[in-house]
Coordinates of C-alpha atoms and ligand atoms in Angstrom, one line a residue:
X1 CA 13.8 4.1 -25.8
X2 CA 11.4 1.9 -23.8
X3 CA 10.7 3.5 -20.5
X4 CA 9.7 1.7 -17.2
X5 CA 6.3 3.2 -17.7
X6 CA 6.0 1.6 -21.2
X7 CA 7.2 -1.8 -19.7
X8 CA 4.7 -1.6 -16.9
X9 CA 1.8 -0.8 -19.1
X10 CA 2.9 -3.6 -21.6
X11 CA 3.4 -6.3 -18.9
X12 CA 0.7 -5.5 -16.3
X13 CA -2.0 -3.1 -17.6
X14 CA -5.6 -4.5 -17.5
X15 CA -8.0 -2.7 -19.8
X16 CA -10.4 -0.4 -17.8
X17 CA -8.9 -1.7 -14.5
X18 CA -5.2 -1.0 -14.2
X19 CA -2.8 1.3 -15.9
X20 CA 0.4 3.2 -15.0
X21 CA 1.0 7.0 -15.3
X22 CA 3.8 9.4 -14.4
X23 CA 2.6 11.5 -11.5
X24 CA 3.9 14.6 -9.7
X25 CA 7.6 14.6 -8.9
X26 CA 8.2 11.9 -11.6
X27 CA 6.7 9.2 -9.6
X28 CA 5.2 6.2 -11.3
X29 CA 1.7 5.6 -10.3
X30 CA -0.6 2.6 -10.6
X31 CA -4.2 3.6 -11.1
X32 CA -6.6 0.9 -10.1
X33 CA -10.3 1.0 -11.0
X34 CA -12.8 -1.5 -9.9
X35 CA -16.6 -1.5 -9.7
X36 CA -16.3 -1.4 -5.9
X37 CA -13.5 1.0 -5.3
X38 CA -10.6 2.8 -6.8
X39 CA -6.9 3.4 -5.7
X40 CA -3.7 4.9 -6.7
X41 CA -0.4 3.4 -5.6
X42 CA 3.1 5.0 -6.2
X43 CA 5.8 2.4 -7.0
X44 CA 8.2 4.4 -4.8
X45 CA 7.5 3.0 -1.3
X46 CA 4.7 0.7 -2.7
X47 CA 2.7 3.6 -1.3
X48 CA -1.0 3.5 -1.5
X49 CA -1.9 7.2 -2.0
X50 CA -5.6 7.1 -2.4
X51 CA -8.5 4.7 -1.8
X52 CA -12.1 5.5 -2.4
X53 CA -15.0 2.9 -2.2
X54 CA -17.6 3.3 -4.9
X55 CA -20.2 5.9 -3.7
X56 CA -18.2 6.9 -0.7
X57 CA -15.9 9.8 0.4
X58 CA -12.2 8.9 0.1
X59 CA -11.1 6.7 3.1
X60 CA -7.5 7.5 2.8
X61 CA -6.3 11.2 3.3
X62 CA -3.6 12.7 1.0
X63 CA -2.6 16.2 1.8
X64 CA -3.3 18.8 -0.9
X65 CA 0.1 20.2 0.1
X66 CA 2.0 16.9 -0.2
X67 CA 5.4 17.2 -1.8
X68 CA 6.3 14.5 -4.3
X69 CA 9.8 13.5 -5.5
X70 CA 12.4 10.8 -5.8
X71 CA 13.4 9.8 -2.2
X72 CA 10.8 12.0 -0.6
X73 CA 8.2 10.7 1.9
X74 CA 4.6 11.5 1.0
X75 CA 2.2 13.2 3.5
X76 CA -0.7 11.0 3.5
X77 CA -1.7 7.6 2.1
X78 CA -0.3 4.4 3.6
X79 CA 3.4 5.0 4.1
X80 CA 5.4 1.8 4.8
X81 CA 7.5 2.1 7.9
X82 CA 10.2 -0.6 7.7
X83 CA 12.6 -2.0 8.9
X84 CA 12.2 0.2 12.0
X85 CA 9.5 2.5 13.3
X86 CA 10.3 6.1 14.5
X87 CA 13.8 7.1 15.0
X88 CA 16.7 4.5 14.4
X89 CA 17.7 2.8 17.6
X90 CA 21.3 4.0 17.5
X91 CA 22.0 6.2 14.4
X92 CA 20.1 9.6 14.4
X93 CA 21.3 10.2 10.8
X94 CA 19.2 7.4 9.5
X95 CA 15.6 8.3 8.3
X96 CA 12.8 8.2 10.8
X97 CA 10.5 5.2 10.1
X98 CA 13.1 3.4 8.0
X99 CA 13.9 3.9 4.3
X100 CA 11.2 1.5 2.7
X101 CA 8.9 4.4 1.9
X102 CA 11.4 6.4 -0.1
X103 CA 13.0 3.8 -2.2
X104 CA 11.9 2.0 -5.3
X105 CA 9.9 -1.2 -5.1
X106 CA 9.4 -3.5 -8.2
X107 CA 6.0 -4.8 -9.3
X108 CA 6.2 -8.5 -9.1
X109 CA 2.6 -9.6 -10.1
X110 CA -0.9 -8.4 -10.7
X111 CA -4.0 -10.6 -10.0
X112 CA -7.5 -9.9 -11.2
X113 CA -9.5 -11.7 -8.4
X114 CA -13.1 -12.7 -7.9
X115 CA -15.7 -9.9 -7.3
X116 CA -13.5 -7.6 -9.4
X117 CA -10.8 -7.1 -6.8
X118 CA -7.4 -6.2 -8.2
X119 CA -4.2 -7.4 -6.2
X120 CA -0.8 -5.9 -6.8
X121 CA 2.4 -7.3 -5.2
X122 CA 5.5 -5.2 -4.9
X123 CA 9.0 -6.1 -3.6
X124 CA 11.5 -3.6 -2.2
X125 CA 14.5 -3.1 -4.4
X126 CA 17.6 -3.6 -2.2
X127 CA 20.7 -1.5 -3.2
X128 CA 24.0 -0.4 -1.9
X129 CA 22.2 2.5 -0.2
X130 CA 19.6 0.3 1.5
X131 CA 22.3 -2.2 2.5
X132 CA 24.4 0.6 4.0
X133 CA 21.4 1.3 6.4
X134 CA 20.3 -2.4 6.8
X135 CA 23.1 -5.0 6.2
X136 CA 20.7 -7.9 6.5
X137 CA 19.0 -10.0 3.8
X138 CA 15.4 -9.6 4.6
X139 CA 13.3 -9.5 1.4
X140 CA 10.1 -7.6 2.0
X141 CA 6.9 -7.5 -0.1
X142 CA 3.9 -5.2 0.0
X143 CA 0.7 -6.9 -1.3
X144 CA -2.3 -4.5 -1.9
X145 CA -5.8 -5.6 -2.7
X146 CA -8.3 -3.1 -4.0
X147 CA -12.1 -3.7 -3.9
X148 CA -14.9 -2.6 -1.6
X149 CA -12.2 -2.8 1.1
X150 CA -8.5 -2.0 1.0
X151 CA -6.2 -4.8 2.1
X152 CA -2.5 -4.3 2.7
X153 CA 0.0 -7.1 3.7
X154 CA 3.7 -6.3 4.5
X155 CA 5.5 -9.6 4.3
X156 CA 9.2 -9.7 5.6
X157 CA 11.3 -12.9 5.2
X158 CA 14.4 -13.4 7.4
X159 CA 16.8 -14.9 4.8
X160 CA 19.7 -14.6 7.2
X161 CA 21.0 -17.4 9.3
X162 CA 20.6 -15.4 12.4
X163 CA 17.5 -13.9 14.1
X164 CA 16.5 -10.4 13.0
X165 CA 14.5 -7.8 14.9
X166 CA 12.0 -5.7 12.8
X167 CA 9.8 -2.7 13.7
X168 CA 7.2 -1.9 11.1
X169 CA 3.9 0.0 10.5
X170 CA 1.4 0.7 7.9
X171 CA 1.2 4.4 8.8
X172 CA -2.2 5.0 7.4
X173 CA -3.7 8.5 7.2
X174 CA -7.6 8.4 7.2
X175 CA -9.8 11.1 5.9
X176 CA -12.3 12.3 8.6
X177 CA -14.9 15.1 8.4
X178 CA -13.7 16.8 11.6
X179 CA -11.1 15.2 13.8
X180 CA -12.5 17.0 16.8
X181 CA -15.8 15.0 16.5
X182 CA -14.5 11.5 15.9
X183 CA -14.1 8.6 18.5
X184 CA -11.8 5.7 18.1
X185 CA -13.0 2.3 19.6
X186 CA -11.1 -0.9 20.2
X187 CA -8.3 0.3 22.3
X188 CA -10.1 0.8 25.6
X189 CA -8.0 -0.4 28.6
X190 CA -4.8 -0.7 26.6
X191 CA -1.5 0.6 27.9
X192 CA 0.1 3.3 25.7
X193 CA 3.3 5.4 25.5
X194 CA 2.3 9.0 25.4
X195 CA 4.9 10.6 23.1
X196 CA 3.4 14.1 23.8
X197 CA 4.1 13.5 27.5
X198 CA 7.7 12.3 27.5
X199 CA 6.8 8.8 26.4
X200 CA 5.1 8.2 29.8
X201 CA 3.2 4.8 30.0
X202 CA -0.5 5.3 30.5
X203 CA -3.7 3.4 30.2
X204 CA -6.6 4.2 27.8
X205 CA -9.9 4.9 29.5
X206 CA -12.9 4.6 27.2
X207 CA -12.9 5.7 23.5
X208 CA -10.2 8.0 22.1
X209 CA -11.0 11.5 21.3
X210 CA -8.8 14.2 19.7
X211 CA -8.7 17.7 21.0
X212 CA -4.9 18.5 20.9
X213 CA -1.8 16.9 19.5
X214 CA -2.0 13.1 20.1
X215 CA 0.9 10.8 19.4
X216 CA 0.4 7.5 21.2
X217 CA 1.8 3.9 20.7
X218 CA -0.8 1.5 22.1
X219 CA 1.1 -1.7 23.3
X220 CA 0.5 -5.4 23.3
X221 CA -2.7 -5.1 21.3
X222 CA -3.8 -6.8 18.2
X223 CA -7.3 -5.4 18.5
X224 CA -9.4 -4.4 15.5
X225 CA -10.3 -0.7 15.7
X226 CA -13.1 1.5 14.4
X227 CA -13.2 5.3 13.7
X228 CA -16.7 6.6 14.2
X229 CA -17.1 9.9 12.2
X230 CA -20.4 11.8 12.8
X231 CA -19.4 14.5 10.3
X232 CA -19.2 12.0 7.4
X233 CA -21.9 9.8 9.0
X234 CA -19.7 6.6 8.7
X235 CA -17.5 4.2 10.5
X236 CA -14.1 3.1 9.2
X237 CA -13.5 -0.5 10.3
X238 CA -9.8 -1.4 10.8
X239 CA -9.0 -5.1 11.1
X240 CA -5.4 -6.4 11.4
X241 CA -3.2 -9.4 12.0
X242 CA 0.5 -9.7 12.8
X243 CA 0.4 -6.4 14.7
X244 CA 1.1 -5.9 18.4
X245 CA 0.9 -2.1 18.5
X246 CA -1.4 0.5 17.2
X247 CA -0.2 4.1 16.8
X248 CA -2.7 6.9 16.9
X249 CA -1.5 10.4 15.7
X250 CA -2.8 13.8 15.0
X251 CA -0.3 16.6 14.8
X252 CA -2.8 19.3 15.7
X253 CA -2.1 22.9 14.8
X254 CA 1.5 23.8 15.8
X255 CA 3.1 20.5 14.7
X256 CA 1.2 20.4 11.4
X257 CA 2.3 24.0 10.6
X258 CA 5.9 23.1 11.5
X259 CA 5.8 20.1 9.1
X260 CA 4.7 22.4 6.3
X261 CA 2.9 19.9 4.2
X262 CA -0.5 19.7 5.9
X263 CA -1.7 23.1 4.6
X264 CA -4.0 25.4 6.7
X265 CA -6.4 23.3 8.8
X266 CA -5.2 20.1 7.1
X267 CA -4.9 18.5 10.6
X268 CA -8.7 18.8 11.0
X269 CA -9.4 16.4 8.2
X270 CA -7.0 13.6 8.9
X271 CA -6.3 11.0 11.5
X272 CA -3.5 8.3 11.6
X273 CA -4.5 4.9 13.1
X274 CA -1.4 2.8 12.4
X275 CA -1.2 -1.0 12.3
X276 CA 2.3 -1.6 13.7
X277 CA 5.0 -3.3 15.7
X278 CA 6.7 -0.6 17.6
X279 CA 8.7 0.2 20.8
X280 CA 8.6 -3.0 23.0
X281 CA 6.5 -4.8 20.5
X282 CA 9.2 -5.1 17.7
X283 CA 9.2 -8.6 16.2
X284 CA 12.1 -11.0 16.3
X285 CA 12.3 -13.3 13.2
X286 CA 14.0 -16.6 13.3
X287 CA 16.0 -17.7 10.3
X288 CA 13.6 -18.5 7.4
X289 CA 10.6 -17.0 9.2
X290 CA 8.0 -14.9 7.5
X291 CA 6.4 -12.0 9.4
X292 CA 3.1 -10.7 7.8
X293 CA 1.7 -7.3 9.0
X294 CA -1.8 -7.2 7.7
X295 CA -4.5 -4.6 7.7
X296 CA -8.0 -4.1 6.1
X297 CA -10.1 -1.0 5.9
X298 CA -13.8 -0.9 5.1
X299 CA -16.5 1.7 5.6
X300 CA -20.0 1.2 7.1
X301 CA -22.8 3.6 8.0
X302 CA -22.6 5.1 11.4
Ligands
TA6_401 O1 3.4 7.7 13.8 C1 3.4 9.0 14.4 C2 4.8 9.6 14.1 O2 5.8 8.8 14.6 C3 4.8 11.0 14.7 O3 5.7 11.1 15.8 C4 5.3 11.9 13.6 O4 6.7 11.9 13.5 C5 4.6 11.1 12.4 O5 5.0 9.7 12.7 C6 5.1 11.5 11.0 O6 6.4 11.2 10.7 P1 7.0 11.6 9.3 O7 8.4 11.1 9.4 O8 6.1 10.9 8.3 O9 6.8 13.1 9.2

């Protein structure tokens, strides 16, 4: 019996660059190897799990205590939040951050690009289960390019004959040496909703530091950001387009323990800086319109 794994390796594998394996929890994983950087991507959720540039520490954080399984969200990597961000606007029974990250995506094409980059394009597989949560025809693709930098593009098409409102995010977990020592630059002066303080609207003064639970939606900003990490002696440069919000999150001790898949002190080694359209920044797509949420991660010396 030909398995999906056999079919993927027959149709898309590239010697020494791309192959597919069965990972924990029965998830199918694309393993990408280039001279400039390596990555692993679960087909479920088109979920980048790891990204490590050549000669560097991993850029993307994946919890050592992450739980893997069909229909389960993964603690770490680049979860795709779509077609809403956070709790569903009216139905609390629907999954937080939408369903995209826990359903199957189909691999549409693989390209071997110049300077040894590899690009994989996935499309969410609609089903009765997804249509029950989202009765609109809005095909969505996730296009992931692996090289010295990691590029992710979430492209939504409104194939309906009426306008559709989408909330989305690339909910990226970055690996840091010690979250208490990092600073985040690029959001100075921006308004944000402080979810740790009742959602109050505040304004950012100076660089962002993390010394307690932080859960903020920075609004009306398409700014590029930078994480400066003195422990790992590096900067992570985050550039984006098609994004009007940036979410900054670290659960700190109590929330991380409650979530149960960070492990002891896991919170110290991670930081989420999410390229998003959330809260008042959700996007309205006219019929036929394509919305592209794009982000790019690259490391540089501090
Ligand atoms: O993006 C920050 C956030 O909305 C936090 O409030 C927290 O819920 C986090 O996402 C993780 O959510 P998850 O559903 O992945 O556990």
